[in-house]
mmCIF file of C-alpha atoms and ligand atoms in Angstrom:
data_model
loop_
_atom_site.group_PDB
_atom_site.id
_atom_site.type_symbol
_atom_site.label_atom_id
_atom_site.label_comp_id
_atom_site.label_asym_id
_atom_site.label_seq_id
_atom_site.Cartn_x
_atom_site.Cartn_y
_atom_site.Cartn_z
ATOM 1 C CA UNK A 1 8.574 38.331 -79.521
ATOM 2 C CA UNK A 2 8.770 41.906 -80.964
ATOM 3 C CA UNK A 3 9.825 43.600 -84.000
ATOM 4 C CA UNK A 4 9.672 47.241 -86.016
ATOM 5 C CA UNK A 5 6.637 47.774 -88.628
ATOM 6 C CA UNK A 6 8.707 49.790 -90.769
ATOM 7 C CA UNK A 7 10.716 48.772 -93.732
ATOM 8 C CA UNK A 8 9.037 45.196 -93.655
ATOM 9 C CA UNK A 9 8.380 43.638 -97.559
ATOM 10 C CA UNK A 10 5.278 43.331 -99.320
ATOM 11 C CA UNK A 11 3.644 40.251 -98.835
ATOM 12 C CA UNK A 12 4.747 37.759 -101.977
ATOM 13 C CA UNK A 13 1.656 35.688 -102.913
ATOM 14 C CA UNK A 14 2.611 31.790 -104.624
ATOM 15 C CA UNK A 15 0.614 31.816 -107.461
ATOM 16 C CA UNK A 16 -2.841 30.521 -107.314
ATOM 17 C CA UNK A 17 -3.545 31.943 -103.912
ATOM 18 C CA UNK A 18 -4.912 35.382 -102.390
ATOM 19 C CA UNK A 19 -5.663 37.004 -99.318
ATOM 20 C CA UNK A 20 -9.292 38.047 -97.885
ATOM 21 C CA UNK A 21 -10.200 40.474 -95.815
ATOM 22 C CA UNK A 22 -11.844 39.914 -92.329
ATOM 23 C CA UNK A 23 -15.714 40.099 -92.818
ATOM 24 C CA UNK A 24 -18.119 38.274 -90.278
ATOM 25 C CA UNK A 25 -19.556 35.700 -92.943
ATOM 26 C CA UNK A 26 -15.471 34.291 -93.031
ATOM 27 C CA UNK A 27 -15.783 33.353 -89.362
ATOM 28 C CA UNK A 28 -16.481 29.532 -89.666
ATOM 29 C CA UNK A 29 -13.910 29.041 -92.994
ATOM 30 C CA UNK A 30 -11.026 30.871 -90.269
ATOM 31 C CA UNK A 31 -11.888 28.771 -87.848
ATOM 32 C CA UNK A 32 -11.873 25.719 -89.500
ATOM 33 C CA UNK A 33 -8.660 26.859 -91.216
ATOM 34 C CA UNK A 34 -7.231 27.831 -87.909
ATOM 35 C CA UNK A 35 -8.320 23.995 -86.290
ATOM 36 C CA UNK A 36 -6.763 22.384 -89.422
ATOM 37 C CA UNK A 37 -3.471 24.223 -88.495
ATOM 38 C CA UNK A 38 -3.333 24.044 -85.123
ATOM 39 C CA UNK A 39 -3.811 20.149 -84.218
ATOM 40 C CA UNK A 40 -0.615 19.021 -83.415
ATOM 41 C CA UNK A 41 1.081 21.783 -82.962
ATOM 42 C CA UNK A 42 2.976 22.963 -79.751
ATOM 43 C CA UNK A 43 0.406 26.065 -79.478
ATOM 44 C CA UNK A 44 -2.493 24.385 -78.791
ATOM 45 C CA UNK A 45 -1.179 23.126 -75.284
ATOM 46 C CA UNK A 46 -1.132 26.582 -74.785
ATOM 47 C CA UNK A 47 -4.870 27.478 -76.708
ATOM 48 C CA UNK A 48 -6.827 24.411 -76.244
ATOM 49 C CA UNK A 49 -9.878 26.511 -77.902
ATOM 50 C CA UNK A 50 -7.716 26.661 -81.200
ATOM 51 C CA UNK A 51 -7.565 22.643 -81.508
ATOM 52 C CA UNK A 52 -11.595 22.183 -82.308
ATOM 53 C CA UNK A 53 -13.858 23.864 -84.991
ATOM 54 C CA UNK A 54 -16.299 24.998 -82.113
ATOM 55 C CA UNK A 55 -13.688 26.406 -79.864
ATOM 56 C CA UNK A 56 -11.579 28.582 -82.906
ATOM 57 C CA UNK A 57 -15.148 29.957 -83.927
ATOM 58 C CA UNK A 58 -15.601 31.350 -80.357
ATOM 59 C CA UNK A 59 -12.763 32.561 -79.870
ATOM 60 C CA UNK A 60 -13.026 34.391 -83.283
ATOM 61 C CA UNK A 61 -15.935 35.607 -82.573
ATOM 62 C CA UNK A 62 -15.036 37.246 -79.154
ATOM 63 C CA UNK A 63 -11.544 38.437 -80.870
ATOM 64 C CA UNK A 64 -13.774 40.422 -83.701
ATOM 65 C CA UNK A 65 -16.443 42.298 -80.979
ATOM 66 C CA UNK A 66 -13.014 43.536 -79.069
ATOM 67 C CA UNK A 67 -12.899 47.460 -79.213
ATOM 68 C CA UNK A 68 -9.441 45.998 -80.549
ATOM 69 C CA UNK A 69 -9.630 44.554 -83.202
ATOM 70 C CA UNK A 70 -8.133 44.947 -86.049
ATOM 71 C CA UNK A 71 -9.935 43.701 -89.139
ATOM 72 C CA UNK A 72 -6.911 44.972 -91.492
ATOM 73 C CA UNK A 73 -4.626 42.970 -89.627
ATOM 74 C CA UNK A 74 -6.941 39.487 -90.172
ATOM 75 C CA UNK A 75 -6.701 37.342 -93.284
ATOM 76 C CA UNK A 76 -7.765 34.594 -94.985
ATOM 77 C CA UNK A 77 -6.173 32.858 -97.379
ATOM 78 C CA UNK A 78 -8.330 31.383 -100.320
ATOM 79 C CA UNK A 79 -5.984 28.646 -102.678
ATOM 80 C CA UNK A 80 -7.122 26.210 -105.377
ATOM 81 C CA UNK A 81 -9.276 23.908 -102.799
ATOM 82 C CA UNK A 82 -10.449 27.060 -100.664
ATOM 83 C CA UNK A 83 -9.040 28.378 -97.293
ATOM 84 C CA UNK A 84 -5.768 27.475 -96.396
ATOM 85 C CA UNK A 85 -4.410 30.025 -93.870
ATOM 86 C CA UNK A 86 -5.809 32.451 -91.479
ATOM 87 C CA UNK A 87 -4.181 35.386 -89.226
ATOM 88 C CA UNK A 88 -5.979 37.911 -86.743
ATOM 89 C CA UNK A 89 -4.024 40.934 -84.947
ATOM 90 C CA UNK A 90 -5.450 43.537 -82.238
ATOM 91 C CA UNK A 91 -3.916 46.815 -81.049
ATOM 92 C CA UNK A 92 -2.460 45.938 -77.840
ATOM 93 C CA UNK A 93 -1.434 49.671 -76.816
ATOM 94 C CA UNK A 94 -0.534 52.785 -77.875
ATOM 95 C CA UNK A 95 1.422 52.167 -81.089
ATOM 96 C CA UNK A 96 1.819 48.566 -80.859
ATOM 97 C CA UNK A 97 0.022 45.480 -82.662
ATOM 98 C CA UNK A 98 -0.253 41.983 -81.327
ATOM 99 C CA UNK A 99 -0.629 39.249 -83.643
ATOM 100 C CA UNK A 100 -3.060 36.426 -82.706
ATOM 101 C CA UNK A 101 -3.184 33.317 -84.605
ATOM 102 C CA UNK A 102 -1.312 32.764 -87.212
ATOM 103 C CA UNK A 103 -1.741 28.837 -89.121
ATOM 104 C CA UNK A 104 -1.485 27.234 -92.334
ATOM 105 C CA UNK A 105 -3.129 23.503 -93.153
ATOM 106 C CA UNK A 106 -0.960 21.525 -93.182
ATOM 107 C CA UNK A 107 -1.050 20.446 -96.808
ATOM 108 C CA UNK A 108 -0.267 23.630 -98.346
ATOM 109 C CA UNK A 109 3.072 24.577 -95.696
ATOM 110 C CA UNK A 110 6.614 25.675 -96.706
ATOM 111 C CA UNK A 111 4.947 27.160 -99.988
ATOM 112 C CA UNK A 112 5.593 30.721 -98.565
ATOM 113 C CA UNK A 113 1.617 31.265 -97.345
ATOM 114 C CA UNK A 114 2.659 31.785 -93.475
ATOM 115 C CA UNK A 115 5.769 34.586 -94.319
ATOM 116 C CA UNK A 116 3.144 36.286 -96.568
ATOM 117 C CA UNK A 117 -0.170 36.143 -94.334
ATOM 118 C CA UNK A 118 2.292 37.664 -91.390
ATOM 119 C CA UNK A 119 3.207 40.079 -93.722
ATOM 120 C CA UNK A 120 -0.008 41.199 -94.938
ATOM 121 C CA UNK A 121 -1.405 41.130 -90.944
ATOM 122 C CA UNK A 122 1.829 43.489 -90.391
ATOM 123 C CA UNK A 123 1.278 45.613 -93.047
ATOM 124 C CA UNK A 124 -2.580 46.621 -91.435
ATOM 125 C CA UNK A 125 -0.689 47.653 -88.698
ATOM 126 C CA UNK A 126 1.768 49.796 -89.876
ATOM 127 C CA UNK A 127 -1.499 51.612 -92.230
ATOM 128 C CA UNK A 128 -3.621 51.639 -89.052
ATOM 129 C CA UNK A 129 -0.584 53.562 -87.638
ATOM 130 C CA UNK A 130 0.989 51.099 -85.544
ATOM 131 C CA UNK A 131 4.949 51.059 -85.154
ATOM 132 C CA UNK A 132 5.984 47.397 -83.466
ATOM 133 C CA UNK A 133 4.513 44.363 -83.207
ATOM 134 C CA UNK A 134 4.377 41.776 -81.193
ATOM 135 C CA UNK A 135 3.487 37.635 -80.598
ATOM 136 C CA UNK A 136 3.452 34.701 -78.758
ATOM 137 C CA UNK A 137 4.658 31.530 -79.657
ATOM 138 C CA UNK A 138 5.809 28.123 -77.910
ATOM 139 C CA UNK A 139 9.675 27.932 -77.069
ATOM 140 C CA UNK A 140 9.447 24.432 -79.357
ATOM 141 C CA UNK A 141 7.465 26.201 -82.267
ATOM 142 C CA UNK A 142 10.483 25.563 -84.343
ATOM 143 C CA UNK A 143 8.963 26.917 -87.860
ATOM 144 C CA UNK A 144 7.284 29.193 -86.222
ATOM 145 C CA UNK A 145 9.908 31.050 -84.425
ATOM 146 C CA UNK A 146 12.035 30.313 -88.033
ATOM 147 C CA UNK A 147 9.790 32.265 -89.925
ATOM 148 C CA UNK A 148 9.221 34.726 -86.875
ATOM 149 C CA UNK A 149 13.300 35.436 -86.732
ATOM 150 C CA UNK A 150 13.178 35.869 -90.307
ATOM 151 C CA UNK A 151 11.464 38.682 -90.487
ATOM 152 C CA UNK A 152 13.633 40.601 -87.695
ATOM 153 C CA UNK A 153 11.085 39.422 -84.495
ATOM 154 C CA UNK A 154 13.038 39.216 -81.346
ATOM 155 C CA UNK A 155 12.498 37.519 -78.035
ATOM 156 C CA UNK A 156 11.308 40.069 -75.518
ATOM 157 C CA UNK A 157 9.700 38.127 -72.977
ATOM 158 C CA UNK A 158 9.711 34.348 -71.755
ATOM 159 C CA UNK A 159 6.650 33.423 -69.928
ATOM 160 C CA UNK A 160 5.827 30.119 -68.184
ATOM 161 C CA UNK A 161 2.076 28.611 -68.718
ATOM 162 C CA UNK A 162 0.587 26.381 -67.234
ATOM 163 C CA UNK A 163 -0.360 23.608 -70.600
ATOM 164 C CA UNK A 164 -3.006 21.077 -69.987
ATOM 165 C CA UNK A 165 -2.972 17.766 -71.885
ATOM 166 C CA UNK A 166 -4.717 14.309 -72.435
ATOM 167 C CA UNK A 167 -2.801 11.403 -71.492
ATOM 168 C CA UNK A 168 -1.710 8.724 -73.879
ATOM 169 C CA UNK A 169 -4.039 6.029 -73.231
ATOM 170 C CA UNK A 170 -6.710 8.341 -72.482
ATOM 171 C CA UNK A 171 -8.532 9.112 -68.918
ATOM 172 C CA UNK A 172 -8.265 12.448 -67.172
ATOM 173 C CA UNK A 173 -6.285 15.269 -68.458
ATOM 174 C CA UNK A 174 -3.664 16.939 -66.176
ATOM 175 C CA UNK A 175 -1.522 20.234 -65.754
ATOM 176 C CA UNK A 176 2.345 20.668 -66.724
ATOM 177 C CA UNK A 177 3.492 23.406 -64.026
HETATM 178 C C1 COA B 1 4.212 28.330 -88.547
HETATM 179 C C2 COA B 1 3.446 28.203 -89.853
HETATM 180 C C3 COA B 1 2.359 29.254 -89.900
HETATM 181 C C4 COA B 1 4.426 28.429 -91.022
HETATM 182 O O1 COA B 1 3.656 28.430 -92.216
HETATM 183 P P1 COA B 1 4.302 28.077 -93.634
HETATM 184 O O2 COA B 1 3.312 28.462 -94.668
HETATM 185 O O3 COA B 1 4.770 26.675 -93.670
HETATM 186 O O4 COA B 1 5.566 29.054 -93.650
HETATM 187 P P2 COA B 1 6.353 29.555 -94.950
HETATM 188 O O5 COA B 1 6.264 28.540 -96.040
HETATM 189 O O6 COA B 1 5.883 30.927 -95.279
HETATM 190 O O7 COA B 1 7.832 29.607 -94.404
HETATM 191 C C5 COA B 1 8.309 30.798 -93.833
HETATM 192 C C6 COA B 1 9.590 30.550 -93.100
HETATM 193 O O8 COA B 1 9.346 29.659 -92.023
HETATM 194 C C7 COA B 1 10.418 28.742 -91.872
HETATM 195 N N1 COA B 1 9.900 27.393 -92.013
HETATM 196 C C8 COA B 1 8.621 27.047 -92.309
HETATM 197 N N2 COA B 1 8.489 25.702 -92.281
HETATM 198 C C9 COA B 1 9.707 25.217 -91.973
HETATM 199 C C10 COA B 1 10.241 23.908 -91.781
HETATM 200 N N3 COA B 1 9.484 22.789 -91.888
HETATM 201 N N4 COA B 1 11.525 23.769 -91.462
HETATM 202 C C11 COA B 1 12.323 24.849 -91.347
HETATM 203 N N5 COA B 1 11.881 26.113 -91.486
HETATM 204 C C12 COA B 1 10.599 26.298 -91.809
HETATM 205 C C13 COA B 1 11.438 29.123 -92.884
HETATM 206 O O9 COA B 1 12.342 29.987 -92.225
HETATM 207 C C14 COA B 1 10.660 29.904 -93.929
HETATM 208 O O10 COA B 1 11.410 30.935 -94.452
HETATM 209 P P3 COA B 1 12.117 30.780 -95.894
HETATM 210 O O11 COA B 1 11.068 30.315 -96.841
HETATM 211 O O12 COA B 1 12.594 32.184 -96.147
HETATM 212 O O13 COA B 1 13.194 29.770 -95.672
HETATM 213 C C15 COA B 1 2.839 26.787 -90.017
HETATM 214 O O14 COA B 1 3.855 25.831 -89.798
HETATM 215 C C16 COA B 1 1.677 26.489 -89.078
HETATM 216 O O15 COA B 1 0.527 26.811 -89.375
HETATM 217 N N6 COA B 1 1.966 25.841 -87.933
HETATM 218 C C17 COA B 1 0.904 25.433 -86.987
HETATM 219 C C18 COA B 1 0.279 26.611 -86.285
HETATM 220 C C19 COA B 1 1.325 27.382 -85.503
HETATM 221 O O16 COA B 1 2.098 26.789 -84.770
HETATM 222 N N7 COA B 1 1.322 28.719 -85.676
HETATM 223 C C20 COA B 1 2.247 29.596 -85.013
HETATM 224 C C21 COA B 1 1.893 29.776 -83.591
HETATM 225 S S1 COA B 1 1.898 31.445 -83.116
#
């Protein structure tokens, strides 16, 4: 999905949380954020890494040494019993942002904290000069693509991925086509 930088609202914090920058010491508290949020959801067929502790930490960690990074783009979200919420965006090309992961624990949802950390994420981009943005999310992401369509992101692509998955009763995992 895409959408235009400009014109977006500030981000509108519920009281009694804040955003934090990206710095390397947050690694671990994003990725355990980003676990938290992403069990059981419909993305993590898609990135297995982002369902385990271990795996989210890697992945942040090669996301951050990428020439494209964007550390103004990457929040965390600190409420009253610490990090709740976590976002990361790169510069894909020339003038365009792509945002990574974007989860809240599931105890503190439907508060607001997802529209705002996508806000704040979008707002890097449009300082670090960036005019449109873009995202991928799961076809059956329903709050996702809700809040997505909300603020004016359109479908620009459909893409077919192969999803691997454990089986019910356990044994070895398989591919959906
Ligand atoms: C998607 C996700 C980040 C939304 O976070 P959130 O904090 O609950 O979202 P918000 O409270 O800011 O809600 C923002 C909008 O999303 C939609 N929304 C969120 N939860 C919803 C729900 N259960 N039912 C319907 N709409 C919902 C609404 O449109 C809402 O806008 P509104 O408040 O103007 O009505 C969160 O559900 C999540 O972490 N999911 C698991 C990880 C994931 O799938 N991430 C996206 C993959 S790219």
């Amino acid at each position: 999905m895409e959408a235009e930088l400009e014109g977006l609202p500030e981000p509108a914090w519920p009281v009694g949380f804040r955003a934090l920058p990206w710095e390397d010491r947050l690694a671990r508290a994003h990725a355990e954020v980003l676990a938290a949020a992403f069990t059981g959801s419909p993305d993590v067929l898609l990135f297995p890494s982002l369902g385990s502790i271990e795996g989210a930490l890697g992945l942040l960690r090669d996301l951050s040494l990428r020439p494209n990074f964007l550390p103004r783009s990457t929040w965390i979200v600190e409420g009253p019993e610490g990090p709740c919420g976590s976002v990361q965006g790169v510069e894909e090309r020339a003038r365009l942002g792509a945002i990574q992961n974007l989860g809240v624990a599931p105890r503190w949802r439907e508060v607001g904290l997802g529209k705002a950390l996508l806000l704040q994420a979008l707002r890097g981009m449009w300082e670090a000069g960036l005019e449109r943005a873009s995202l991928e999310v799961s076809a059956s992401n329903g709050q996702a693509l809700r809040l997505y369509q909300g603020l004016g992101f359109k479908r620009s692509r459909v893409l077919y991925k192969a999803a691997s998955f454990q089986p019910a009763g356990g044994g070895e995992g398989g591919a959906i086509p």
